[in-house]
Amino acid sequence: RNRLLCENRQKIADELNIPSAFSEEGLSKYELYRDNRDSLVQLIYRSFHEVDTVLKTNERIAMAELVVTGCWLEGLYLATKALGKGPKTEQNKSLYKTIWEQKYYLNNILMGLNEFKNDAFFQRLMTELEGVKWCYSSLANPTELNESEAAKIGQKAELLRNRITDALLQ
């Protein structure tokens, strides 16, 4: 499944004529740094920035919005997976804060996607993202994010991520 996903990501990147963060070299870097969260976040950010710049330069704003959304969703998914099922501790407190802060980025993403609300695909995506946003609705500050709330956010993110990746495989 992972190999097929990588091949599909590369194919999509090639078809969109964007620099690929999913080349063999890029994927080997992801694998190399997968246990080093700071390096992995830096690598993902650089890849995202490279793709985002090309898309915006070429006035492909709708595609840029999708890339931003996908990167955000993947980051949220990875962050919630990194927590695992363990308790909130001093060691993972900053990760909880980062997950909580994603609600602000989600609001910005939804505003950007709203420009394309007349498109059925974007409507479905926005509806799914509203489900993730709902998980954040009762959280007023980072300290309110507990194991249970983080798990709910992670489940919503994983469900949406899986729907998207499953669609790519078809």
mmCIF file of C-alpha atoms in Angstrom:
data_model
loop_
_atom_site.group_PDB
_atom_site.id
_atom_site.type_symbol
_atom_site.label_atom_id
_atom_site.label_comp_id
_atom_site.label_asym_id
_atom_site.label_seq_id
_atom_site.Cartn_x
_atom_site.Cartn_y
_atom_site.Cartn_z
ATOM 1 C CA ARG A 1 0.000 0.000 0.000
ATOM 2 C CA ASN A 2 2.795 2.463 0.919
ATOM 3 C CA ARG A 3 4.669 1.730 -2.300
ATOM 4 C CA LEU A 4 1.518 2.233 -4.352
ATOM 5 C CA LEU A 5 0.798 5.493 -2.537
ATOM 6 C CA CYS A 6 4.315 6.734 -3.246
ATOM 7 C CA GLU A 7 4.000 5.846 -6.915
ATOM 8 C CA ASN A 8 0.632 7.612 -7.108
ATOM 9 C CA ARG A 9 2.015 10.701 -5.353
ATOM 10 C CA GLN A 10 4.876 10.838 -7.827
ATOM 11 C CA LYS A 11 2.476 10.393 -10.755
ATOM 12 C CA ILE A 12 0.237 13.184 -9.478
ATOM 13 C CA ALA A 13 3.218 15.483 -8.931
ATOM 14 C CA ASP A 14 4.458 14.762 -12.450
ATOM 15 C CA GLU A 15 1.031 15.396 -13.979
ATOM 16 C CA LEU A 16 0.715 18.686 -12.106
ATOM 17 C CA ASN A 17 4.203 19.744 -13.196
ATOM 18 C CA ILE A 18 5.302 20.548 -9.647
ATOM 19 C CA PRO A 19 8.552 19.732 -7.895
ATOM 20 C CA SER A 20 8.103 16.434 -6.217
ATOM 21 C CA ALA A 21 8.585 15.885 -2.533
ATOM 22 C CA PHE A 22 7.860 12.246 -3.330
ATOM 23 C CA SER A 23 10.843 11.415 -5.513
ATOM 24 C CA GLU A 24 12.979 8.448 -4.542
ATOM 25 C CA GLU A 25 15.490 10.827 -2.983
ATOM 26 C CA GLY A 26 12.776 12.709 -1.104
ATOM 27 C CA LEU A 27 11.148 9.531 0.163
ATOM 28 C CA SER A 28 14.464 8.174 1.382
ATOM 29 C CA LYS A 29 14.967 11.401 3.342
ATOM 30 C CA TYR A 30 11.530 11.012 4.908
ATOM 31 C CA GLU A 31 12.454 7.468 5.880
ATOM 32 C CA LEU A 32 15.855 8.562 7.223
ATOM 33 C CA TYR A 33 14.320 11.218 9.473
ATOM 34 C CA ARG A 34 11.101 9.477 10.436
ATOM 35 C CA ASP A 35 12.217 9.028 14.058
ATOM 36 C CA ASN A 36 13.512 12.603 14.345
ATOM 37 C CA ARG A 37 10.388 14.765 14.568
ATOM 38 C CA ASP A 38 12.194 18.104 14.264
ATOM 39 C CA SER A 39 14.069 17.098 11.117
ATOM 40 C CA LEU A 40 10.966 15.490 9.629
ATOM 41 C CA VAL A 41 8.891 18.624 10.240
ATOM 42 C CA GLN A 42 11.625 20.742 8.589
ATOM 43 C CA LEU A 43 11.717 18.400 5.588
ATOM 44 C CA ILE A 44 7.925 18.430 5.207
ATOM 45 C CA TYR A 45 7.854 22.215 5.508
ATOM 46 C CA ARG A 46 10.549 22.652 2.824
ATOM 47 C CA SER A 47 8.703 20.288 0.488
ATOM 48 C CA PHE A 48 5.417 22.064 1.071
ATOM 49 C CA HIS A 49 6.972 25.499 0.555
ATOM 50 C CA GLU A 50 8.567 24.404 -2.721
ATOM 51 C CA VAL A 51 5.283 23.063 -4.086
ATOM 52 C CA ASP A 52 3.256 26.008 -2.788
ATOM 53 C CA THR A 53 5.605 28.528 -4.430
ATOM 54 C CA VAL A 54 5.386 26.838 -7.829
ATOM 55 C CA LEU A 55 1.607 26.560 -7.696
ATOM 56 C CA LYS A 56 1.083 30.173 -6.680
ATOM 57 C CA THR A 57 3.602 31.407 -9.220
ATOM 58 C CA ASN A 58 1.712 29.587 -11.950
ATOM 59 C CA GLU A 59 -1.618 30.977 -10.705
ATOM 60 C CA ARG A 60 -2.922 27.550 -9.833
ATOM 61 C CA ILE A 61 -4.577 28.744 -6.650
ATOM 62 C CA ALA A 62 -7.124 25.928 -6.359
ATOM 63 C CA MET A 63 -4.330 23.373 -6.536
ATOM 64 C CA ALA A 64 -2.297 25.389 -4.040
ATOM 65 C CA GLU A 65 -5.253 25.298 -1.640
ATOM 66 C CA LEU A 66 -5.436 21.526 -2.001
ATOM 67 C CA VAL A 67 -1.708 21.171 -1.364
ATOM 68 C CA VAL A 68 -1.951 23.340 1.753
ATOM 69 C CA THR A 69 -4.916 21.292 2.943
ATOM 70 C CA GLY A 70 -3.173 17.989 2.275
ATOM 71 C CA CYS A 71 0.023 19.073 4.025
ATOM 72 C CA TRP A 72 -1.908 20.355 6.995
ATOM 73 C CA LEU A 73 -3.945 17.160 7.215
ATOM 74 C CA GLU A 74 -0.860 14.953 6.953
ATOM 75 C CA GLY A 75 0.883 16.998 9.639
ATOM 76 C CA LEU A 76 -2.119 16.717 11.967
ATOM 77 C CA TYR A 77 -2.354 12.993 11.304
ATOM 78 C CA LEU A 78 1.365 12.471 12.033
ATOM 79 C CA ALA A 79 1.227 14.613 15.180
ATOM 80 C CA THR A 80 -1.717 12.721 16.623
ATOM 81 C CA LYS A 81 -0.119 9.394 15.710
ATOM 82 C CA ALA A 82 3.106 10.490 17.424
ATOM 83 C CA LEU A 83 1.162 10.880 20.673
ATOM 84 C CA GLY A 84 0.069 7.279 20.609
ATOM 85 C CA LYS A 85 -2.284 6.213 23.355
ATOM 86 C CA GLY A 86 -0.114 7.268 26.247
ATOM 87 C CA PRO A 87 -0.987 9.922 28.804
ATOM 88 C CA LYS A 88 -0.245 13.633 28.514
ATOM 89 C CA THR A 89 3.192 14.256 30.038
ATOM 90 C CA GLU A 90 5.800 17.001 30.283
ATOM 91 C CA GLN A 91 7.649 15.344 27.395
ATOM 92 C CA ASN A 92 4.712 15.504 24.973
ATOM 93 C CA LYS A 93 3.140 18.737 26.244
ATOM 94 C CA SER A 94 4.505 20.749 23.294
ATOM 95 C CA LEU A 95 3.017 18.250 20.837
ATOM 96 C CA TYR A 96 -0.388 18.686 22.474
ATOM 97 C CA LYS A 97 0.002 22.451 22.116
ATOM 98 C CA THR A 98 0.932 22.071 18.447
ATOM 99 C CA ILE A 99 -2.136 19.901 17.821
ATOM 100 C CA TRP A 100 -4.323 22.466 19.569
ATOM 101 C CA GLU A 101 -2.850 25.303 17.465
ATOM 102 C CA GLN A 102 -3.890 23.503 14.291
ATOM 103 C CA LYS A 103 -7.428 24.789 14.812
ATOM 104 C CA TYR A 104 -6.242 28.246 13.725
ATOM 105 C CA TYR A 105 -4.662 26.872 10.572
ATOM 106 C CA LEU A 106 -7.822 24.906 9.882
ATOM 107 C CA ASN A 107 -9.861 28.107 10.011
ATOM 108 C CA ASN A 108 -7.504 29.672 7.453
ATOM 109 C CA ILE A 109 -7.687 26.591 5.253
ATOM 110 C CA LEU A 110 -11.475 26.651 5.293
ATOM 111 C CA MET A 111 -11.455 30.344 4.353
ATOM 112 C CA GLY A 112 -9.152 29.588 1.416
ATOM 113 C CA LEU A 113 -11.235 26.641 0.248
ATOM 114 C CA ASN A 114 -14.395 28.719 0.516
ATOM 115 C CA GLU A 115 -13.347 30.523 -2.664
ATOM 116 C CA PHE A 116 -14.123 27.279 -4.498
ATOM 117 C CA LYS A 117 -17.316 26.372 -2.607
ATOM 118 C CA ASN A 118 -19.339 26.054 -5.821
ATOM 119 C CA ASP A 119 -17.283 23.030 -6.835
ATOM 120 C CA ALA A 120 -18.719 19.712 -5.540
ATOM 121 C CA PHE A 121 -15.284 18.302 -4.668
ATOM 122 C CA PHE A 122 -14.382 21.354 -2.584
ATOM 123 C CA GLN A 123 -17.807 21.257 -0.909
ATOM 124 C CA ARG A 124 -17.244 17.647 0.202
ATOM 125 C CA LEU A 125 -13.733 18.452 1.410
ATOM 126 C CA MET A 126 -14.973 21.449 3.378
ATOM 127 C CA THR A 127 -17.722 19.346 4.967
ATOM 128 C CA GLU A 128 -15.139 16.774 6.056
ATOM 129 C CA LEU A 129 -12.876 19.496 7.444
ATOM 130 C CA GLU A 130 -15.802 20.993 9.335
ATOM 131 C CA GLY A 131 -16.017 17.630 11.108
ATOM 132 C CA VAL A 132 -12.413 18.048 12.247
ATOM 133 C CA LYS A 133 -13.142 21.652 13.239
ATOM 134 C CA TRP A 134 -16.066 20.489 15.365
ATOM 135 C CA CYS A 135 -13.634 18.443 17.483
ATOM 136 C CA TYR A 136 -11.872 21.691 18.371
ATOM 137 C CA SER A 137 -15.067 23.633 19.123
ATOM 138 C CA SER A 138 -15.109 23.049 22.865
ATOM 139 C CA LEU A 139 -11.413 23.809 23.387
ATOM 140 C CA ALA A 140 -10.713 27.394 24.469
ATOM 141 C CA ASN A 141 -7.018 26.985 25.304
ATOM 142 C CA PRO A 142 -4.195 24.456 24.858
ATOM 143 C CA THR A 143 -4.458 23.068 28.374
ATOM 144 C CA GLU A 144 -7.962 21.785 27.619
ATOM 145 C CA LEU A 145 -6.658 19.367 24.989
ATOM 146 C CA ASN A 146 -6.434 16.026 26.763
ATOM 147 C CA GLU A 147 -5.822 12.471 25.595
ATOM 148 C CA SER A 148 -9.465 11.892 24.730
ATOM 149 C CA GLU A 149 -9.854 15.119 22.734
ATOM 150 C CA ALA A 150 -6.561 14.531 20.896
ATOM 151 C CA ALA A 151 -7.717 11.019 20.027
ATOM 152 C CA LYS A 152 -11.000 12.378 18.578
ATOM 153 C CA ILE A 153 -9.095 14.877 16.457
ATOM 154 C CA GLY A 154 -6.703 12.155 15.360
ATOM 155 C CA GLN A 155 -9.553 9.812 14.414
ATOM 156 C CA LYS A 156 -11.241 12.493 12.280
ATOM 157 C CA ALA A 157 -7.947 13.378 10.624
ATOM 158 C CA GLU A 158 -7.142 9.733 9.952
ATOM 159 C CA LEU A 159 -10.582 9.046 8.513
ATOM 160 C CA LEU A 160 -10.327 11.978 6.096
ATOM 161 C CA ARG A 161 -6.725 11.114 5.229
ATOM 162 C CA ASN A 162 -7.692 7.515 4.476
ATOM 163 C CA ARG A 163 -10.580 8.600 2.273
ATOM 164 C CA ILE A 164 -8.256 10.799 0.272
ATOM 165 C CA THR A 165 -5.494 8.196 -0.065
ATOM 166 C CA ASP A 166 -8.000 5.476 -0.922
ATOM 167 C CA ALA A 167 -9.386 7.715 -3.675
ATOM 168 C CA LEU A 168 -5.842 8.160 -5.021
ATOM 169 C CA LEU A 169 -5.421 4.407 -5.253
ATOM 170 C CA GLN A 170 -8.470 4.000 -7.486
#
